[in-house]
DNA sequence: ATGAGTGCAAATAGTTTGCAAGCTG
DNA sequence: CAGCTTGCAAACTATTTGCACTCAT
């Protein structure tokens, strides 16, 4: 199926002066299908066989995040993860530190954080908010 | 001067069954004096000459965070940083992505995040929240 | 056709692990 | 004096960089 979500992202890509390539389209498709934020490695491994090099994934994810098509997150170990943030679907995640399972969290205080940032004279504000815990299944396994 | 803050942390250390060593005391002193969260590397370099190996810093920071003496944060590039979180002085930071300058942010929605976590059956909840931006000085320099 | 984008190789940064020796409680 | 801690060396994971070649616009 054709992802209208992906098409939207591709439009944003051109609008930002970036080029549309089959590699980028493939990455966006992977991220659009993903149930949770993916790291560069994970995105790469979900890509149809040999779509592109891992380095290209790193470079593209970084650019896509800069132009706001992707939203950046972190794992507890510092690994960067990305998910589509198309339109204004900004949200956060609750991640199990044992199995990686994630749940969507719709709480956010981005507005307030930006206020504080502006009050200090800062610009280009972004934020990262992540919740980590042990999910019921992993708790039992223990 | 003697840091009552450090003494408090050391007490928490023993209470948690960890041992008090000169290395750990030195690290806590560095963190108590720091104006902003420090990475393992930075903490190590602030230590009085040859206090201990960098590996020891990594191991100790990790343990101190687990028992709640330190609060974990991340830089935009994924580097882990730590600051004292003694008592209940939980707070967050606004960091300039160009020069690293940080400002304290007292906003936090830990309570609400924990609620959501519990509602999913998750336990041992923690969270990370970081604001990144460009500070006035770095903006001008550009 | 021109410069953004890509692949490949190699370098970095940050962090973890194994093991023997040292020090704390 | 038992076992937590540390030091040193080495392995690892995540990410970045340089350069020549390719492709989107």
Coordinates of C-alpha atoms (C1' of nucleotides) in Angstrom, one line a residue:
Chain A
X1 CA 0.0 0.0 0.0
X2 CA 1.0 3.6 -0.5
X3 CA 1.6 5.5 2.6
X4 CA 0.1 9.0 2.4
X5 CA 2.1 9.6 5.5
X6 CA 5.3 8.8 3.6
X7 CA 4.2 11.0 0.7
X8 CA 3.7 13.9 3.1
X9 CA 7.2 13.4 4.5
X10 CA 8.6 13.4 1.0
X11 CA 6.9 16.6 0.2
X12 CA 8.5 18.1 3.3
X13 CA 11.8 16.8 2.1
X14 CA 11.7 18.7 -1.2
X15 CA 10.3 21.7 0.4
X16 CA 13.4 21.7 2.6
X17 CA 15.6 21.5 -0.4
X18 CA 16.6 17.9 0.1
X19 CA 16.3 15.3 -2.6
X20 CA 14.0 12.4 -2.9
X21 CA 15.9 9.1 -3.3
X22 CA 14.8 5.5 -3.1
X23 CA 16.8 5.1 0.0
X24 CA 15.1 7.8 1.9
X25 CA 11.7 6.7 0.7
X26 CA 12.4 3.2 1.9
X27 CA 13.5 4.5 5.3
X28 CA 10.4 6.5 5.7
X29 CA 8.3 3.5 4.8
X30 CA 10.0 1.5 7.5
X31 CA 9.5 4.2 10.1
X32 CA 5.9 4.6 9.0
X33 CA 5.2 0.9 9.7
X34 CA 7.2 0.8 12.9
X35 CA 5.3 0.3 16.1
X36 CA 8.0 2.1 18.1
X37 CA 11.0 4.4 17.6
X38 CA 13.9 2.8 15.8
X39 CA 17.6 3.2 16.0
X40 CA 19.7 3.7 12.9
X41 CA 20.8 0.0 13.0
X42 CA 17.3 -1.2 13.4
X43 CA 16.0 1.0 10.6
X44 CA 18.7 -0.3 8.4
X45 CA 18.0 -3.9 9.2
X46 CA 14.3 -3.5 8.4
X47 CA 15.1 -2.1 5.0
X48 CA 14.5 -4.3 2.0
X49 CA 17.7 -6.2 1.4
X50 CA 20.6 -4.0 0.5
X51 CA 18.6 -0.9 0.0
X52 CA 21.5 1.2 1.2
X53 CA 24.5 1.4 3.5
X54 CA 24.1 2.0 7.2
X55 CA 26.1 5.2 6.9
X56 CA 23.4 6.5 4.6
X57 CA 20.8 5.7 7.2
X58 CA 22.7 7.7 9.8
X59 CA 23.0 10.7 7.5
X60 CA 19.4 10.6 6.4
X61 CA 17.9 10.2 9.8
X62 CA 19.9 13.1 11.0
X63 CA 18.7 15.3 8.1
X64 CA 15.1 14.2 8.4
X65 CA 15.2 15.1 12.1
X66 CA 16.6 18.5 11.4
X67 CA 13.8 19.4 9.1
X68 CA 11.2 18.1 11.6
X69 CA 10.0 15.0 9.7
X70 CA 11.4 12.8 12.4
X71 CA 11.3 13.1 16.1
X72 CA 14.5 12.2 18.1
X73 CA 14.5 10.2 21.2
X74 CA 17.1 8.3 23.2
X75 CA 17.3 4.9 24.8
X76 CA 18.5 4.6 28.4
X77 CA 21.9 3.7 27.1
X78 CA 22.2 6.8 24.9
X79 CA 21.3 5.2 21.6
X80 CA 19.4 7.6 19.4
X81 CA 16.0 6.5 18.1
X82 CA 13.6 8.1 15.6
X83 CA 9.9 8.0 14.8
X84 CA 7.8 9.9 12.3
X85 CA 6.5 13.2 13.8
X86 CA 4.5 14.1 10.8
X87 CA 2.4 17.2 11.0
X88 CA 2.1 17.9 14.7
X89 CA 1.9 14.4 16.0
X90 CA 4.5 15.1 18.7
X91 CA 4.5 12.5 21.4
X92 CA 6.7 10.5 23.7
X93 CA 7.4 7.0 24.8
X94 CA 7.5 4.6 27.7
X95 CA 10.1 2.0 27.1
X96 CA 10.8 -1.3 28.9
X97 CA 14.5 -1.3 29.8
X98 CA 14.5 -5.1 29.6
X99 CA 12.7 -6.1 26.4
X100 CA 12.4 -2.7 24.6
X101 CA 8.6 -2.8 24.4
X102 CA 7.2 0.7 24.0
X103 CA 4.0 2.4 24.7
X104 CA 2.9 5.8 23.5
X105 CA 2.8 8.6 26.0
X106 CA 0.8 11.7 25.0
X107 CA 1.9 13.9 27.9
X108 CA 4.2 16.7 26.9
X109 CA 5.3 20.0 28.3
X110 CA 7.0 21.3 25.2
X111 CA 5.2 24.6 25.4
X112 CA 6.4 25.3 28.9
X113 CA 9.9 24.1 28.2
X114 CA 10.1 26.5 25.2
X115 CA 8.9 29.3 27.4
X116 CA 11.7 28.8 29.8
X117 CA 14.2 28.4 27.0
X118 CA 13.1 31.7 25.4
X119 CA 13.3 33.5 28.7
X120 CA 17.0 32.6 28.8
X121 CA 17.4 33.9 25.3
X122 CA 17.8 30.5 23.8
X123 CA 16.5 29.8 20.3
X124 CA 15.9 26.7 18.1
X125 CA 14.5 24.8 21.1
X126 CA 13.9 21.1 21.0
X127 CA 13.4 18.6 23.8
X128 CA 13.7 14.9 24.5
X129 CA 11.5 13.2 27.1
X130 CA 11.6 9.5 27.7
X131 CA 10.2 7.3 30.4
X132 CA 11.9 4.0 31.3
X133 CA 10.6 1.1 33.4
X134 CA 10.2 -2.6 33.6
X135 CA 7.1 -4.0 31.9
X136 CA 4.8 -6.5 33.5
X137 CA 6.1 -9.5 31.5
X138 CA 9.7 -8.7 32.2
X139 CA 8.9 -8.2 35.9
X140 CA 7.4 -11.7 36.1
X141 CA 10.2 -13.3 34.2
X142 CA 12.6 -12.2 36.9
Chain B
X1 CA 35.5 23.0 52.7
X2 CA 33.5 20.0 53.7
X3 CA 30.4 19.4 51.7
X4 CA 27.5 18.3 53.8
X5 CA 25.9 17.4 50.5
X6 CA 28.7 14.9 49.9
X7 CA 28.4 13.5 53.4
X8 CA 24.8 12.9 52.8
X9 CA 25.5 11.0 49.6
X10 CA 28.1 8.9 51.3
X11 CA 25.6 7.9 53.9
X12 CA 23.2 6.9 51.2
X13 CA 26.1 4.9 49.8
X14 CA 26.6 2.8 52.9
X15 CA 22.9 2.5 53.4
X16 CA 22.7 0.9 50.0
X17 CA 25.4 -1.6 50.9
X18 CA 28.1 0.1 48.8
X19 CA 31.5 1.0 50.2
X20 CA 33.0 4.4 50.7
X21 CA 36.2 4.8 48.9
X22 CA 38.4 7.9 48.3
X23 CA 37.6 7.6 44.6
X24 CA 33.9 7.8 45.1
X25 CA 34.2 10.6 47.6
X26 CA 36.3 12.6 45.1
X27 CA 33.7 12.0 42.4
X28 CA 30.9 13.2 44.6
X29 CA 32.9 16.3 45.5
X30 CA 33.5 17.1 41.8
X31 CA 29.8 16.7 41.1
X32 CA 28.8 18.8 44.1
X33 CA 30.9 21.6 42.9
X34 CA 29.8 21.3 39.2
X35 CA 27.6 24.0 37.8
X36 CA 26.1 21.6 35.3
X37 CA 25.7 17.9 34.6
X38 CA 29.0 16.1 33.8
X39 CA 29.8 13.2 31.6
X40 CA 32.1 10.4 32.9
X41 CA 35.0 11.8 30.9
X42 CA 34.5 15.3 32.3
X43 CA 34.0 14.0 35.9
X44 CA 37.3 12.1 35.5
X45 CA 39.2 15.1 34.2
X46 CA 38.0 17.3 37.1
X47 CA 39.3 14.7 39.6
X48 CA 42.5 15.6 41.5
X49 CA 45.4 14.3 39.4
X50 CA 45.3 10.5 39.1
X51 CA 42.6 9.9 41.7
X52 CA 41.4 7.0 39.7
X53 CA 40.9 5.3 36.4
X54 CA 38.2 6.4 33.9
X55 CA 36.7 3.0 34.1
X56 CA 36.1 3.4 37.8
X57 CA 34.3 6.6 37.1
X58 CA 32.0 4.8 34.7
X59 CA 31.3 2.1 37.2
X60 CA 30.7 4.4 40.1
X61 CA 28.5 6.8 38.3
X62 CA 26.4 4.0 37.2
X63 CA 26.0 2.6 40.7
X64 CA 25.4 6.0 42.2
X65 CA 22.6 6.6 39.8
X66 CA 21.0 3.3 40.5
X67 CA 20.7 4.1 44.2
X68 CA 19.3 7.5 43.4
X69 CA 22.3 9.6 44.6
X70 CA 22.8 10.8 41.0
X71 CA 20.4 11.9 38.4
X72 CA 20.9 10.7 34.8
X73 CA 20.6 13.0 31.8
X74 CA 21.7 12.8 28.2
X75 CA 23.3 15.2 25.8
X76 CA 21.9 15.7 22.3
X77 CA 24.5 13.3 21.0
X78 CA 23.6 10.6 23.4
X79 CA 26.4 11.1 26.0
X80 CA 25.2 10.3 29.5
X81 CA 25.6 13.0 32.1
X82 CA 25.1 13.1 35.8
X83 CA 24.4 15.5 38.6
X84 CA 23.7 15.2 42.3
X85 CA 20.0 14.6 42.9
X86 CA 20.4 14.5 46.6
X87 CA 17.2 14.4 48.7
X88 CA 14.5 15.4 46.3
X89 CA 16.2 18.0 44.3
X90 CA 15.0 16.5 41.1
X91 CA 15.3 19.0 38.2
X92 CA 16.2 19.2 34.5
X93 CA 18.4 21.2 32.2
X94 CA 18.4 23.5 29.2
X95 CA 21.6 23.0 27.3
X96 CA 23.2 25.0 24.5
X97 CA 24.0 22.6 21.7
X98 CA 26.9 24.8 20.6
X99 CA 28.9 25.6 23.7
X100 CA 27.3 23.3 26.3
X101 CA 26.2 26.1 28.6
X102 CA 23.4 24.8 30.8
X103 CA 20.6 26.4 32.8
X104 CA 18.5 24.8 35.4
X105 CA 14.9 24.0 34.5
X106 CA 12.5 23.3 37.4
X107 CA 9.7 22.1 35.3
X108 CA 8.9 18.4 35.6
X109 CA 6.0 16.1 35.0
X110 CA 7.5 13.0 36.7
X111 CA 4.4 12.4 38.7
X112 CA 2.2 12.3 35.6
X113 CA 4.7 10.1 33.7
X114 CA 4.8 7.7 36.5
X115 CA 1.0 7.5 36.6
X116 CA 1.0 6.6 32.9
X117 CA 3.7 4.0 33.5
X118 CA 1.9 2.4 36.3
X119 CA -1.3 2.3 34.3
X120 CA 0.5 0.1 31.8
X121 CA 1.7 -2.1 34.6
X122 CA 5.3 -0.9 34.4
X123 CA 7.5 -0.6 37.5
X124 CA 10.8 1.0 38.5
X125 CA 9.9 4.1 36.5
X126 CA 12.5 6.8 35.7
X127 CA 12.5 9.5 33.2
X128 CA 14.9 11.7 31.2
X129 CA 13.9 15.2 30.1
X130 CA 16.3 17.5 28.3
X131 CA 15.9 20.8 26.5
X132 CA 18.3 21.8 23.8
X133 CA 18.8 25.1 22.1
X134 CA 21.2 27.7 20.9
X135 CA 22.2 30.3 23.6
X136 CA 22.3 34.0 22.9
X137 CA 26.1 34.1 22.8
X138 CA 26.4 31.3 20.3
X139 CA 23.5 32.8 18.2
X140 CA 25.4 36.0 17.8
X141 CA 28.7 34.4 17.1
X142 CA 27.1 32.7 14.1
Chain C
dA1 C1' 25.7 19.6 -15.7
dT2 C1' 26.2 20.4 -10.9
dG3 C1' 25.9 19.7 -6.5
dA4 C1' 23.4 16.8 -3.2
dG5 C1' 23.5 12.0 -2.0
dT6 C1' 25.8 7.5 -1.6
dG7 C1' 29.1 3.6 -0.6
dC8 C1' 33.1 1.9 1.3
dA9 C1' 36.8 2.1 4.4
dA10 C1' 38.6 3.8 8.3
dA11 C1' 38.6 6.7 12.3
dT12 C1' 36.3 8.3 16.8
dA13 C1' 33.7 8.7 21.0
dG14 C1' 31.6 6.6 24.7
dT15 C1' 31.1 2.7 27.3
dT16 C1' 31.6 -2.2 28.8
dT17 C1' 34.0 -6.5 30.2
dG18 C1' 37.6 -9.8 32.1
dC19 C1' 40.8 -10.7 35.4
dA20 C1' 44.2 -10.3 39.0
dA21 C1' 45.4 -7.4 42.8
dG22 C1' 43.9 -4.0 46.6
dC23 C1' 41.2 -2.1 50.2
dT24 C1' 36.8 -1.6 53.1
dG25 C1' 33.7 -3.0 56.6
Chain D
dC1 C1' 39.3 -12.1 55.7
dA2 C1' 35.4 -12.1 52.3
dG3 C1' 34.1 -9.9 48.7
dC4 C1' 33.3 -5.3 47.0
dT5 C1' 36.4 -2.2 44.3
dT6 C1' 39.9 -0.8 41.4
dG7 C1' 43.4 -0.7 37.5
dC8 C1' 44.8 -2.0 33.1
dA9 C1' 44.1 -3.9 28.7
dA10 C1' 41.1 -5.0 25.4
dA11 C1' 36.7 -5.4 23.2
dC12 C1' 32.5 -3.2 21.7
dT13 C1' 28.7 -0.3 20.1
dA14 C1' 27.1 3.7 18.2
dT15 C1' 28.3 7.3 15.2
dT16 C1' 31.2 10.3 12.3
dT17 C1' 34.4 11.5 8.5
dG18 C1' 37.0 11.5 3.9
dC19 C1' 36.8 10.7 -0.7
dA20 C1' 35.6 9.2 -5.2
dC21 C1' 31.6 8.0 -7.7
dT22 C1' 26.5 8.4 -8.8
dC23 C1' 22.1 10.2 -9.5
dA24 C1' 18.1 13.7 -8.7
dT25 C1' 16.7 18.0 -10.3

